[in-house]
Coordinates of C-alpha atoms in Angstrom, one line a residue:
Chain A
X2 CA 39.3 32.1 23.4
X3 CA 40.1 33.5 20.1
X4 CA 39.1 30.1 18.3
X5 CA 35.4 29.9 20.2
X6 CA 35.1 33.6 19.4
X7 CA 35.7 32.4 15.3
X8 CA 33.4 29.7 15.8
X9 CA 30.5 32.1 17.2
X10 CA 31.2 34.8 14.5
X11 CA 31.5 32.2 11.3
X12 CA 28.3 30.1 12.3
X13 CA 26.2 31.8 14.8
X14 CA 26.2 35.5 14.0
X15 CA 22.8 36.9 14.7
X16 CA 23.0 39.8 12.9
X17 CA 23.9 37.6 9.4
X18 CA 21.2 35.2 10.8
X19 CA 18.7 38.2 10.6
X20 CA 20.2 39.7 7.5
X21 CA 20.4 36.1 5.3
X22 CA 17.1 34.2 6.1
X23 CA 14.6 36.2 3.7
X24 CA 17.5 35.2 0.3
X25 CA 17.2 31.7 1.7
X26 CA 13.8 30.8 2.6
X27 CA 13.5 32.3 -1.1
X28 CA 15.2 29.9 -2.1
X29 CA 14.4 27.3 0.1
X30 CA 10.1 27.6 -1.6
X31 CA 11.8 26.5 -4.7
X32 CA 13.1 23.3 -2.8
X33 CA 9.5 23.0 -1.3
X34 CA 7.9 23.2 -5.0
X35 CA 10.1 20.6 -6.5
X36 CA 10.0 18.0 -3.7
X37 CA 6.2 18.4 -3.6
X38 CA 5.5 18.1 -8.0
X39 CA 8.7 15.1 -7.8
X40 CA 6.9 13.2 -5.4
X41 CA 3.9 13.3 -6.9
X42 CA 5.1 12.4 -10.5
X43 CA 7.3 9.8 -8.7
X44 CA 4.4 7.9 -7.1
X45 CA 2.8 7.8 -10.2
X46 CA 5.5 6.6 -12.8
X47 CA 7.3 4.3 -10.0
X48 CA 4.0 2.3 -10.0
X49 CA 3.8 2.3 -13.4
X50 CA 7.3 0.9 -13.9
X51 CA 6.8 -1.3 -11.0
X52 CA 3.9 -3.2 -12.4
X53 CA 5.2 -2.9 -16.0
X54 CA 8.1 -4.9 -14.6
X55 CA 6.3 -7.2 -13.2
X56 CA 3.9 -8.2 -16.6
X57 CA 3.7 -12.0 -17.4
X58 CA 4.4 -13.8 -20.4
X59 CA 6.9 -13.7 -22.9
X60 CA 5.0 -11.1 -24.8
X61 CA 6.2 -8.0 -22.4
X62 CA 9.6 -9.4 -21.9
X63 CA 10.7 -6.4 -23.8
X64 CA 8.7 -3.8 -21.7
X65 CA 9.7 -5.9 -18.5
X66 CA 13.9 -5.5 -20.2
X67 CA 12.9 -1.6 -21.0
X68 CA 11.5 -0.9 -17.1
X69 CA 14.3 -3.0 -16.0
X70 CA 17.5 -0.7 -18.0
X71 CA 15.8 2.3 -16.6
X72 CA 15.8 1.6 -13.0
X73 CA 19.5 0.0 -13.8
X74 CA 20.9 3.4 -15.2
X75 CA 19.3 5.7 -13.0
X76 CA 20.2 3.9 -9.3
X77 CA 23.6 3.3 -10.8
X78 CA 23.9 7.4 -12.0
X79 CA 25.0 10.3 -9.0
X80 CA 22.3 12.4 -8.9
X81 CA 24.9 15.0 -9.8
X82 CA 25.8 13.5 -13.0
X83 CA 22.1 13.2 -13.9
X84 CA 22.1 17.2 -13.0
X85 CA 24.7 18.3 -15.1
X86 CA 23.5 16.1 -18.4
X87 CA 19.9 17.3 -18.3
X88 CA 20.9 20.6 -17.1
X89 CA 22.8 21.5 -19.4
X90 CA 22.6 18.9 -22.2
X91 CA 18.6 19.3 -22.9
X92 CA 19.3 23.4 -23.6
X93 CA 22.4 22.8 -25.5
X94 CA 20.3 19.9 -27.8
X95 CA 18.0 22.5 -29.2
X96 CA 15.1 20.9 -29.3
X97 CA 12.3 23.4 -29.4
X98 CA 10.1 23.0 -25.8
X99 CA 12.2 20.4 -24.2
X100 CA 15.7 22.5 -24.6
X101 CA 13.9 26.0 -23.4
X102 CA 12.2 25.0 -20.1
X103 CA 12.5 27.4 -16.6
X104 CA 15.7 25.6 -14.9
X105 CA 13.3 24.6 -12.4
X106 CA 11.7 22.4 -14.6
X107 CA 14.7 20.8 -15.2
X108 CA 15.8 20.2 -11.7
X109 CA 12.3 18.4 -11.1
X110 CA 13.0 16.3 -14.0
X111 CA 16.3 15.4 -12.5
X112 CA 14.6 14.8 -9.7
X113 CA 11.8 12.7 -11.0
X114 CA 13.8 10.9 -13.1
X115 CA 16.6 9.5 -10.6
X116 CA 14.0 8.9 -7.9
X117 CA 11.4 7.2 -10.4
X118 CA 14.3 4.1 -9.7
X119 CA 14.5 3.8 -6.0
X120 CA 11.0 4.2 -5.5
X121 CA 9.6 1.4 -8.5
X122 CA 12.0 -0.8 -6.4
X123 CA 10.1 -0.2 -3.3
X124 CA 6.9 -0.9 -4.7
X125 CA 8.1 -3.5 -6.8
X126 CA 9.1 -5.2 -3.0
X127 CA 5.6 -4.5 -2.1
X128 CA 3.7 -5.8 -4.8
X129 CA 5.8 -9.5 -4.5
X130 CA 5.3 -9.2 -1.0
X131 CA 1.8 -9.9 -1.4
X132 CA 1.2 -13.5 -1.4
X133 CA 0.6 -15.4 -4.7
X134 CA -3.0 -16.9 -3.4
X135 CA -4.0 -13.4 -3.3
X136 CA -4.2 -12.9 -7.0
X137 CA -5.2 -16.3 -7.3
X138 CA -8.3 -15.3 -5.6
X139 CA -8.6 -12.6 -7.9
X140 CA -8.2 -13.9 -10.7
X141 CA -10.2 -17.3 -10.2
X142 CA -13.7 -14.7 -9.5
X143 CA -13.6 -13.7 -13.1
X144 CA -10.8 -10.7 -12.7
X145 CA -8.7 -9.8 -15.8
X146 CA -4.8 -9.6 -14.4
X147 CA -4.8 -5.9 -14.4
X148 CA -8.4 -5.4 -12.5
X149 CA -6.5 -8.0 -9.6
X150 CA -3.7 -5.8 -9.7
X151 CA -5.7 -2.6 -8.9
X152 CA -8.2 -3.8 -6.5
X153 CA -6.2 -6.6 -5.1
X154 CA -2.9 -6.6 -5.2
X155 CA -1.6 -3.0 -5.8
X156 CA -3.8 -1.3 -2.5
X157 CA -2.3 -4.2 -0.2
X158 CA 1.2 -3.3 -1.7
X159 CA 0.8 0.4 -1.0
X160 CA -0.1 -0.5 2.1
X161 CA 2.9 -2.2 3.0
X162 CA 5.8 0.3 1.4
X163 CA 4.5 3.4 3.1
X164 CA 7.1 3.6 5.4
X165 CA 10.2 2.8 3.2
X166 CA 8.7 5.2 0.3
X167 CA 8.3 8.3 3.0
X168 CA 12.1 7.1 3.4
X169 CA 12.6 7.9 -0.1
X170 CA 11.0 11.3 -0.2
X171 CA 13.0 12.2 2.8
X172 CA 16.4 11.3 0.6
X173 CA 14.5 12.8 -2.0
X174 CA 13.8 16.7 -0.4
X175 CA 17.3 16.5 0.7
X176 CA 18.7 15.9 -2.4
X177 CA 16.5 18.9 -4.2
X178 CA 19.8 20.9 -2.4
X179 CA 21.9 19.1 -5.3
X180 CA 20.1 20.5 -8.3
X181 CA 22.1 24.1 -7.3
X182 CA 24.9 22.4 -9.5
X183 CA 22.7 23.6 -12.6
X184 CA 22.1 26.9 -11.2
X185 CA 18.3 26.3 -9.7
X186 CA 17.9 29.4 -7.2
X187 CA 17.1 26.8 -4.4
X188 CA 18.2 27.4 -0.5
X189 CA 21.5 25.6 -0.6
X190 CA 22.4 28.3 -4.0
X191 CA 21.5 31.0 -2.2
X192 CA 22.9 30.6 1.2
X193 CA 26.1 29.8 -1.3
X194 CA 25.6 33.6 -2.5
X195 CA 25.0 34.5 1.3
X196 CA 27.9 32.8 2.5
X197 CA 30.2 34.5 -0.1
X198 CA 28.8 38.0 0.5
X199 CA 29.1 38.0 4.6
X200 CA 31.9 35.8 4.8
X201 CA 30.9 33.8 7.2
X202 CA 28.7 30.1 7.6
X203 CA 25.1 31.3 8.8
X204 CA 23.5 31.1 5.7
X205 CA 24.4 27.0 5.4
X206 CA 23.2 27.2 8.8
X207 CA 19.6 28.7 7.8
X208 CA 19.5 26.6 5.0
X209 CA 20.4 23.4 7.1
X210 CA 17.3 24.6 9.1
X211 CA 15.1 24.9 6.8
X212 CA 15.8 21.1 5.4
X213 CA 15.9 19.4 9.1
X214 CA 12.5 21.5 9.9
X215 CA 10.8 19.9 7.0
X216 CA 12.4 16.0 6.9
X217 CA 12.0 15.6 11.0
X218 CA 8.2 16.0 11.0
X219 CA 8.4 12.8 7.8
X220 CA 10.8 11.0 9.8
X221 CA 8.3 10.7 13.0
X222 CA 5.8 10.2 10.7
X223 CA 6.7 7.0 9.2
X224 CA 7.9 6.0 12.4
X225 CA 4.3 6.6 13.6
X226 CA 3.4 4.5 10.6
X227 CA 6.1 1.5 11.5
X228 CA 4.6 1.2 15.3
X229 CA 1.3 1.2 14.1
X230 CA 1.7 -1.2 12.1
X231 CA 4.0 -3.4 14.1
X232 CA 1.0 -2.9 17.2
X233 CA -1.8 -4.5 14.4
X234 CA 0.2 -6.9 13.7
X235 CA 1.0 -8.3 17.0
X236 CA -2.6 -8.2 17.7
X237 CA -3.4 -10.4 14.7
X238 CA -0.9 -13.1 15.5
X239 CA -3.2 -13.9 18.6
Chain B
X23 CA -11.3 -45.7 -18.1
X24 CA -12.9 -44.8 -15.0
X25 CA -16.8 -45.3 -14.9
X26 CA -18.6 -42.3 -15.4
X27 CA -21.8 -41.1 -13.4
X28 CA -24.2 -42.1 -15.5
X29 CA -27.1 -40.0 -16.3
X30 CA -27.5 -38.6 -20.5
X31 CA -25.7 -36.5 -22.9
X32 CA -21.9 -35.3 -22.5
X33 CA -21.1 -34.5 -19.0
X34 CA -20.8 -30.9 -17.8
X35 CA -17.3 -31.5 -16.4
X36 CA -15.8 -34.2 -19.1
X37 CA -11.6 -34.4 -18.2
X38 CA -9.5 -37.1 -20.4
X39 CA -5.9 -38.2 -19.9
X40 CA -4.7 -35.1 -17.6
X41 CA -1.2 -34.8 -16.9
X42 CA 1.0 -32.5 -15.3
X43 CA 4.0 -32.1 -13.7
X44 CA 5.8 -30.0 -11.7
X45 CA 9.5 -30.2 -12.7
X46 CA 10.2 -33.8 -13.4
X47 CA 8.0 -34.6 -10.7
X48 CA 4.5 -35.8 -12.3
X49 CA 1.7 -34.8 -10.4
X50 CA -1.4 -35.6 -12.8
X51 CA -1.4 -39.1 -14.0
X52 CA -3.5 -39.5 -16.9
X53 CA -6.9 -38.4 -15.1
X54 CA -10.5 -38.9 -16.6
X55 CA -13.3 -37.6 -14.8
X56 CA -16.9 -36.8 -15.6
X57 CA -19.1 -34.7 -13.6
X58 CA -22.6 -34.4 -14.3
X59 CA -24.7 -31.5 -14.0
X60 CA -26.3 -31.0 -10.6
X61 CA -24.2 -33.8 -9.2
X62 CA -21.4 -33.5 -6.1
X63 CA -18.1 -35.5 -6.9
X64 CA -15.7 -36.2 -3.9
X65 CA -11.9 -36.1 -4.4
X66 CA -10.4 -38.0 -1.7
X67 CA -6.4 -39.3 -1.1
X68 CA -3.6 -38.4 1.0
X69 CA -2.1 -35.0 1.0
X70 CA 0.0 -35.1 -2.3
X71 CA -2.4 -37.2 -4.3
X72 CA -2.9 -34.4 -7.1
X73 CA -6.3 -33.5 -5.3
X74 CA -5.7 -29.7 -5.5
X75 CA -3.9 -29.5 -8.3
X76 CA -6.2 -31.0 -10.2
X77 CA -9.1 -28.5 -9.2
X78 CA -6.2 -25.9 -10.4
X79 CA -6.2 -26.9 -13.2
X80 CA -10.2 -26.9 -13.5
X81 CA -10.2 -23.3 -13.5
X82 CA -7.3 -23.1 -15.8
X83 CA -4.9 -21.9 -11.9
X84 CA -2.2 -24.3 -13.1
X85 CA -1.9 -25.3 -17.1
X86 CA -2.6 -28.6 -18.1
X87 CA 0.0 -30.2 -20.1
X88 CA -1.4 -33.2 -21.4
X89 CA -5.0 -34.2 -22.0
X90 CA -8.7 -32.8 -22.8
X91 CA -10.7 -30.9 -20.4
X92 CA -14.4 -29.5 -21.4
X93 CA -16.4 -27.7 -19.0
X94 CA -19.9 -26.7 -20.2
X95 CA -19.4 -27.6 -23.6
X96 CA -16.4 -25.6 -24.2
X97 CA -12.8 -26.7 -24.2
X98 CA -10.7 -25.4 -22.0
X99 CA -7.3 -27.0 -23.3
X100 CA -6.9 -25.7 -26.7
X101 CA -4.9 -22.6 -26.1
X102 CA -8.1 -20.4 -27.3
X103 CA -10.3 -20.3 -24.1
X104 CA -11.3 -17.0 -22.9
X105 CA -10.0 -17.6 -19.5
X106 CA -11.5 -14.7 -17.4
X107 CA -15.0 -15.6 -19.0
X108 CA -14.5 -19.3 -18.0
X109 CA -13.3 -18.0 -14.3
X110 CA -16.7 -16.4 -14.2
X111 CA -19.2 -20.2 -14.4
X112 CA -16.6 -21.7 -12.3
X113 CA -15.9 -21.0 -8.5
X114 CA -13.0 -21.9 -6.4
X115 CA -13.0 -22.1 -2.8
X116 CA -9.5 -22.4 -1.3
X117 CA -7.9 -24.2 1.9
X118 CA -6.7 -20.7 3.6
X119 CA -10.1 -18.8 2.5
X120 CA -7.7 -16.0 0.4
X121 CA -10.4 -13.3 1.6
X122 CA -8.9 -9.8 0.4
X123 CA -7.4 -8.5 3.7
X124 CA -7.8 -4.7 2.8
X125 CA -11.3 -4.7 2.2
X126 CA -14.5 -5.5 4.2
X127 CA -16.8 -9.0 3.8
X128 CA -19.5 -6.7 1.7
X129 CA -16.6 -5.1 -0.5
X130 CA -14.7 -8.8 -0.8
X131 CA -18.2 -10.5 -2.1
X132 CA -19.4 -7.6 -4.3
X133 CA -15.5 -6.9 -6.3
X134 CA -16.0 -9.3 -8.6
X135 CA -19.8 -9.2 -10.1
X136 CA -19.0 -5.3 -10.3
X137 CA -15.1 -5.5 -12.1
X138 CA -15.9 -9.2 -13.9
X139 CA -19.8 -9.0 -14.6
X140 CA -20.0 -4.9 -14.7
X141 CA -22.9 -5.1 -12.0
X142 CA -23.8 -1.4 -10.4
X143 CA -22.4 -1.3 -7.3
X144 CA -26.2 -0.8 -5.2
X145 CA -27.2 -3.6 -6.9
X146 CA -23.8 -5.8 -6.3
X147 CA -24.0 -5.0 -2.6
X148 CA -27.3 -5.8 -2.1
X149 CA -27.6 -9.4 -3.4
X150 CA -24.6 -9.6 -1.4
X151 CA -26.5 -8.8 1.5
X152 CA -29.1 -11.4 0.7
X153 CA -26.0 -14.1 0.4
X154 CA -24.9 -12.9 3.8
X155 CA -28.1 -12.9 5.6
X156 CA -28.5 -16.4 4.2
X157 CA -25.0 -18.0 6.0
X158 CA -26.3 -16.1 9.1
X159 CA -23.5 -13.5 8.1
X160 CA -25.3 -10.1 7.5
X161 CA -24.1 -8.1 10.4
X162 CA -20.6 -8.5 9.7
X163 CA -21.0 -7.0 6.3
X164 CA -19.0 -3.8 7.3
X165 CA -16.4 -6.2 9.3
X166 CA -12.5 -6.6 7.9
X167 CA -11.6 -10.7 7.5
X168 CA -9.5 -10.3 10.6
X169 CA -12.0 -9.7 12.5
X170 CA -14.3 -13.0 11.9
X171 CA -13.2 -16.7 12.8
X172 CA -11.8 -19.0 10.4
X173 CA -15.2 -20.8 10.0
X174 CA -17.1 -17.1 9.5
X175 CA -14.3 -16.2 6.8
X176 CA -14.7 -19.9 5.1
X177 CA -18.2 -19.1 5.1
X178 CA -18.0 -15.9 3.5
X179 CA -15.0 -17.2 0.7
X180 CA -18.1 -19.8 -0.5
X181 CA -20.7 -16.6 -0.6
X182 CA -18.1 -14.7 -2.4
X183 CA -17.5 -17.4 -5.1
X184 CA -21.1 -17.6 -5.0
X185 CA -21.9 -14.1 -5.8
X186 CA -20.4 -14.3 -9.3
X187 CA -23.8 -17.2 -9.6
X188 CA -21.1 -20.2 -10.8
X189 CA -22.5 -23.1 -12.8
X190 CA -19.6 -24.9 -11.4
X191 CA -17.9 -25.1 -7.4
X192 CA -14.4 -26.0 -7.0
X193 CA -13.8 -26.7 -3.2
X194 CA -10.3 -26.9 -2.0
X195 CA -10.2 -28.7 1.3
X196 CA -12.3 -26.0 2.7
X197 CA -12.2 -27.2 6.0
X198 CA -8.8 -28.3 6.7
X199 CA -7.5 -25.4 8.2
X200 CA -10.3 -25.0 10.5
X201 CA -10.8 -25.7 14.4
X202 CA -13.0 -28.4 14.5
X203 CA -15.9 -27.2 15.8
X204 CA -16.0 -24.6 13.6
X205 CA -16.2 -27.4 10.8
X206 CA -19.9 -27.9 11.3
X207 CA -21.0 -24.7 10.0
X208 CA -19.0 -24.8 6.9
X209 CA -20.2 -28.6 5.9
X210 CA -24.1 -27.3 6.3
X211 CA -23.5 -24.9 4.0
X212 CA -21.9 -26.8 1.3
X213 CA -25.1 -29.6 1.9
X214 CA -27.3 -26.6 1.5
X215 CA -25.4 -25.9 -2.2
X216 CA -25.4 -30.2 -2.8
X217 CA -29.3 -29.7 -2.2
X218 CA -30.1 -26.4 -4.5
X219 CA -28.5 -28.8 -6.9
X220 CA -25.6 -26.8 -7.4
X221 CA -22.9 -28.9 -9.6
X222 CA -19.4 -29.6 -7.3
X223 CA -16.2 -31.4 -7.4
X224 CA -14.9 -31.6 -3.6
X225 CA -11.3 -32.3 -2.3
X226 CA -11.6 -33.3 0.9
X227 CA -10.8 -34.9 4.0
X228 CA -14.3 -35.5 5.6
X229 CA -15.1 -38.7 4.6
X230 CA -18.3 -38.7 6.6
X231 CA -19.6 -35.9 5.0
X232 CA -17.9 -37.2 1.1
X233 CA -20.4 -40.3 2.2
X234 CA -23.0 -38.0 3.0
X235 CA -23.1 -35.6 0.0
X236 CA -21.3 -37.1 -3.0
X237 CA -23.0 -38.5 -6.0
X238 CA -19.5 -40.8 -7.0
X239 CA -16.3 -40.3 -4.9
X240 CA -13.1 -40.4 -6.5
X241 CA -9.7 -42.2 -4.8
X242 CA -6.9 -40.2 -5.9
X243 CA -3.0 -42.0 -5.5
X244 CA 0.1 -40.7 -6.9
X245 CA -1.3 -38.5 -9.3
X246 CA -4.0 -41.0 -10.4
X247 CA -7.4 -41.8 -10.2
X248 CA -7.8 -45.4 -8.9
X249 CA -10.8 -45.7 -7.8
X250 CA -14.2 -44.2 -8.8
X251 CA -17.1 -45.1 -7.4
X252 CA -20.5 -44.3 -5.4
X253 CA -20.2 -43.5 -1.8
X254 CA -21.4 -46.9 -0.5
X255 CA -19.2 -48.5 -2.0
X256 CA -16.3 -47.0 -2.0
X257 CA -16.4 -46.5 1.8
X258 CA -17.9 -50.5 2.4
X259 CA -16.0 -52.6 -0.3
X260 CA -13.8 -50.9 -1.5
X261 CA -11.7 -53.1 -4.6
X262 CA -8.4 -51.6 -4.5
X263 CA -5.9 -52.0 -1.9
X264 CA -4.6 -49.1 -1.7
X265 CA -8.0 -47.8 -1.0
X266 CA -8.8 -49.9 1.5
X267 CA -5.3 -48.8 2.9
X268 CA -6.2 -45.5 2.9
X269 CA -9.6 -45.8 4.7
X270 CA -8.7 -47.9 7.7
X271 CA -5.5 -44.9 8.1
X272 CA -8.0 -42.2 8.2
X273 CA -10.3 -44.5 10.7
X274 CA -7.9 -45.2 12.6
X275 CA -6.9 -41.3 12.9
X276 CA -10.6 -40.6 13.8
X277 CA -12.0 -38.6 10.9
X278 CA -14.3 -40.7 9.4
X279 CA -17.1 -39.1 12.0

């Protein structure tokens, strides 16, 4: 009796409930600014990197080398470590504007950066998933490689990775949490400060809320996407 | 040296002592061809005879390793062609259609003379209107590929290779993946192109319609041209063997029509 009576009082104490959600949701709008600018950036640099990596010829073998010790380093790197060394190594390098932006800022570059790798691997997936006649097409009308790339290639590659880059941003808004380690203001920092002022759990709690509240609405989304998809298909094959 | 097809002057397509190979494996055997202007050239042989690949290597799809090929007065293996401007005189039609999936049959035949030729867009879509009203085609403009038969998208992949006006038509077995009866409508358009006196090189394995339409037909084996002549003759008396060979297989399997 005494244990469930912890349990209630640690976790699920309305009165810390009431008392912590305004210091977390706080927080939790910084989370919801730096998913929404990383993703954005993401989209764009990931295709960037993704077709850079994909360039013919010997002549971008360097570029192709570059794009390819980028997404290398920052898959291989914890998030955490990637934190901690822009964090606190941009500042401490004195560099004029880059060492004296808002810690914000520097948790969306985390952000940007490590996620720019996963997601120019999922579009780099895409883009080879488009067969190689398609681009033959393109390019045997008259089209320069880059215009097949944009109007043939790249929109049936989008196409095709929707689902596994929603995946992404779903890892992605989670992982926003992890940039606390630098002292961002986020929801998992303050319900930290919560936590340590009621002593008690509800603030992880709230903040645990917050994240599911957000991702679950994504998650049936792309698997709205997948069905749809997988219902086309089926009708194509007959 | 193979004959040519007569007529004056150089021939638009002029191809000297091609070769190519894929790996170790030589696909192009030392090929001459001439094509002249306004003239229809038939590539026949069994699959793996170096028909397709050497249309590929026409339009520059697959490089050419060994050997001279000039289109329209201008080399195309010396290493300084401007390849997108070559693409642009020279359409290719290909086996499976390649229609772009993601857009619709007005979009897939107006792309290129707007990206490649820098046409406006009202004036791209409407001379593909008049290309699609002339294959019987205009009310499918606002259709995805999907949702046309294979002939229909066939039809439209020639219109769209049209669009970019080509001096020169690359046609890669067009019909071969089609149900037969949706052949028909396909061939009537290519005759149509043969009579506007468009200039064509055709890989293919109607040898009724080669008979019909082709100024010379060419017998392609391993790699090689090794037999070049006009249709009547090549179909009735035939002087190699393995021509001969090769036409009483395909009679036999019912295609000669």
């Amino acid at each position: 009796m005494h244990a469930l009576h912890q349990v209630l009082h640690l976790f699920f104490n309305l009165q810390s409930f009431t008392k912590n959600v305004p210091d977390v949701w706080a927080g939790f709008q910084i989370n919801i600014k730096m998913m929404v600018v990383a993703e954005g950036l993401v989209l764009v640099f990931a295709l960037t990197l993704a077709i850079v990596r994909g360039l013919p010829g010997p002549a971008a073998k360097p570029l192709r080398a570059l794009a390819i010790a980028y997404t290398d380093f920052f898959r291989g790197t914890p998030i955490i470590i990637v934190a901690l060394f822009i964090g606190f190594g941009l500042p401490g390098l004195q560099l004029g504007y880059i060492s004296n932006l808002s810690i914000v800022t520097y948790g969306i570059i985390v952000l940007t950066l490590v996620y720019t790798a996963y997601v120019t691997e999922v579009y780099r997936a895409g883009i080879e998933s488009v067969h190689p006649s398609q681009r033959a097409a393109g390019r045997s009308l008259g089209l320069t490689y880059m215009q097949s790339m944009r109007y043939v290639v790249v929109p049936q590659a989008v196409r095709r990775v929707i689902p596994p880059l929603l995946n992404d941003f779903v890892g992605l808004q989670k992982d926003t949490a992890l940039v606390s380690v630098i002292g961002v203001g986020e929801a998992a920092y303050q319900a930290q400060a919560g936590s340590t002022n009621s002593t008690d759990f509800v603030p992880y709690l709230i903040a645990a809320c917050f994240f599911i509240l957000i991702t679950i609405p994504l998650a049936r989304f792309t698997d709205h996407l997948v069905a749809q998809r997988e219902r086309r298909e089926r009708a194509q094959a007959f | 040296m193979s004959a040519s097809a007569g007529g004056n002057g150089t021939a638009f397509v002029h191809v000297r002592g091609v070769s190519k190979w894929f790996g170790s494996l030589q696909v192009l055997n030392r090929i001459d061809l001439d094509v002249q202007e306004h003239n229809v050239v038939c590539l026949i042989g069994a699959s793996g005879s170096g028909k397709s690949t050497l249309l590929r290597c026409l339009n520059l799809l697959e490089r050419v390793e060994e050997g001279e090929i000039v289109v329209d007065g201008q080399p195309l293996t010396n290493g300084k062609v401007d390849v997108n401007a070559l693409r642009k005189k020279i359409g290719i039609v290909f086996q499976a259609y390649n229609l772009f999936p993601h857009m619709t049959v007005i979009q897939n035949v107006s792309l290129a003379p707007r990206k490649a030729l820098g046409v406006s867009r009202h004036e791209a879509e409407e001379r593909a209107h008049v290309l699609l009203r002339r294959i019987g085609l205009e009310e499918k403009a606002d259709e995805f590929p999907d949702r046309l038969s294979g002939g229909q998208q066939q039809r439209v992949a020639i219109v769209r290779a049209l669009a970019m006006e080509p001096k020169l038509m690359l046609l890669d077995e067009i019909t071969s993946a089609l149900d037969p009866q949706l052949v028909s409508d396909v061939l009537n358009l290519v005759r149509e192109l043969a009579q506007s006196g468009m200039t064509m090189i055709l890989a293919t394995h109607e040898m009724g319609f080669a008979r019909e339409v082709a100024d010379n037909v060419c017998f392609l084996d391993g790699g090689s041209i090794l037999e070049e002549g006009k249709p009547e003759q090549i179909f009735t008396e035939p002087r190699e063997p393995r021509t001969r060979e090769f036409l009483s297989r395909v009679l036999e399997a019912g295609r000669m029509a």
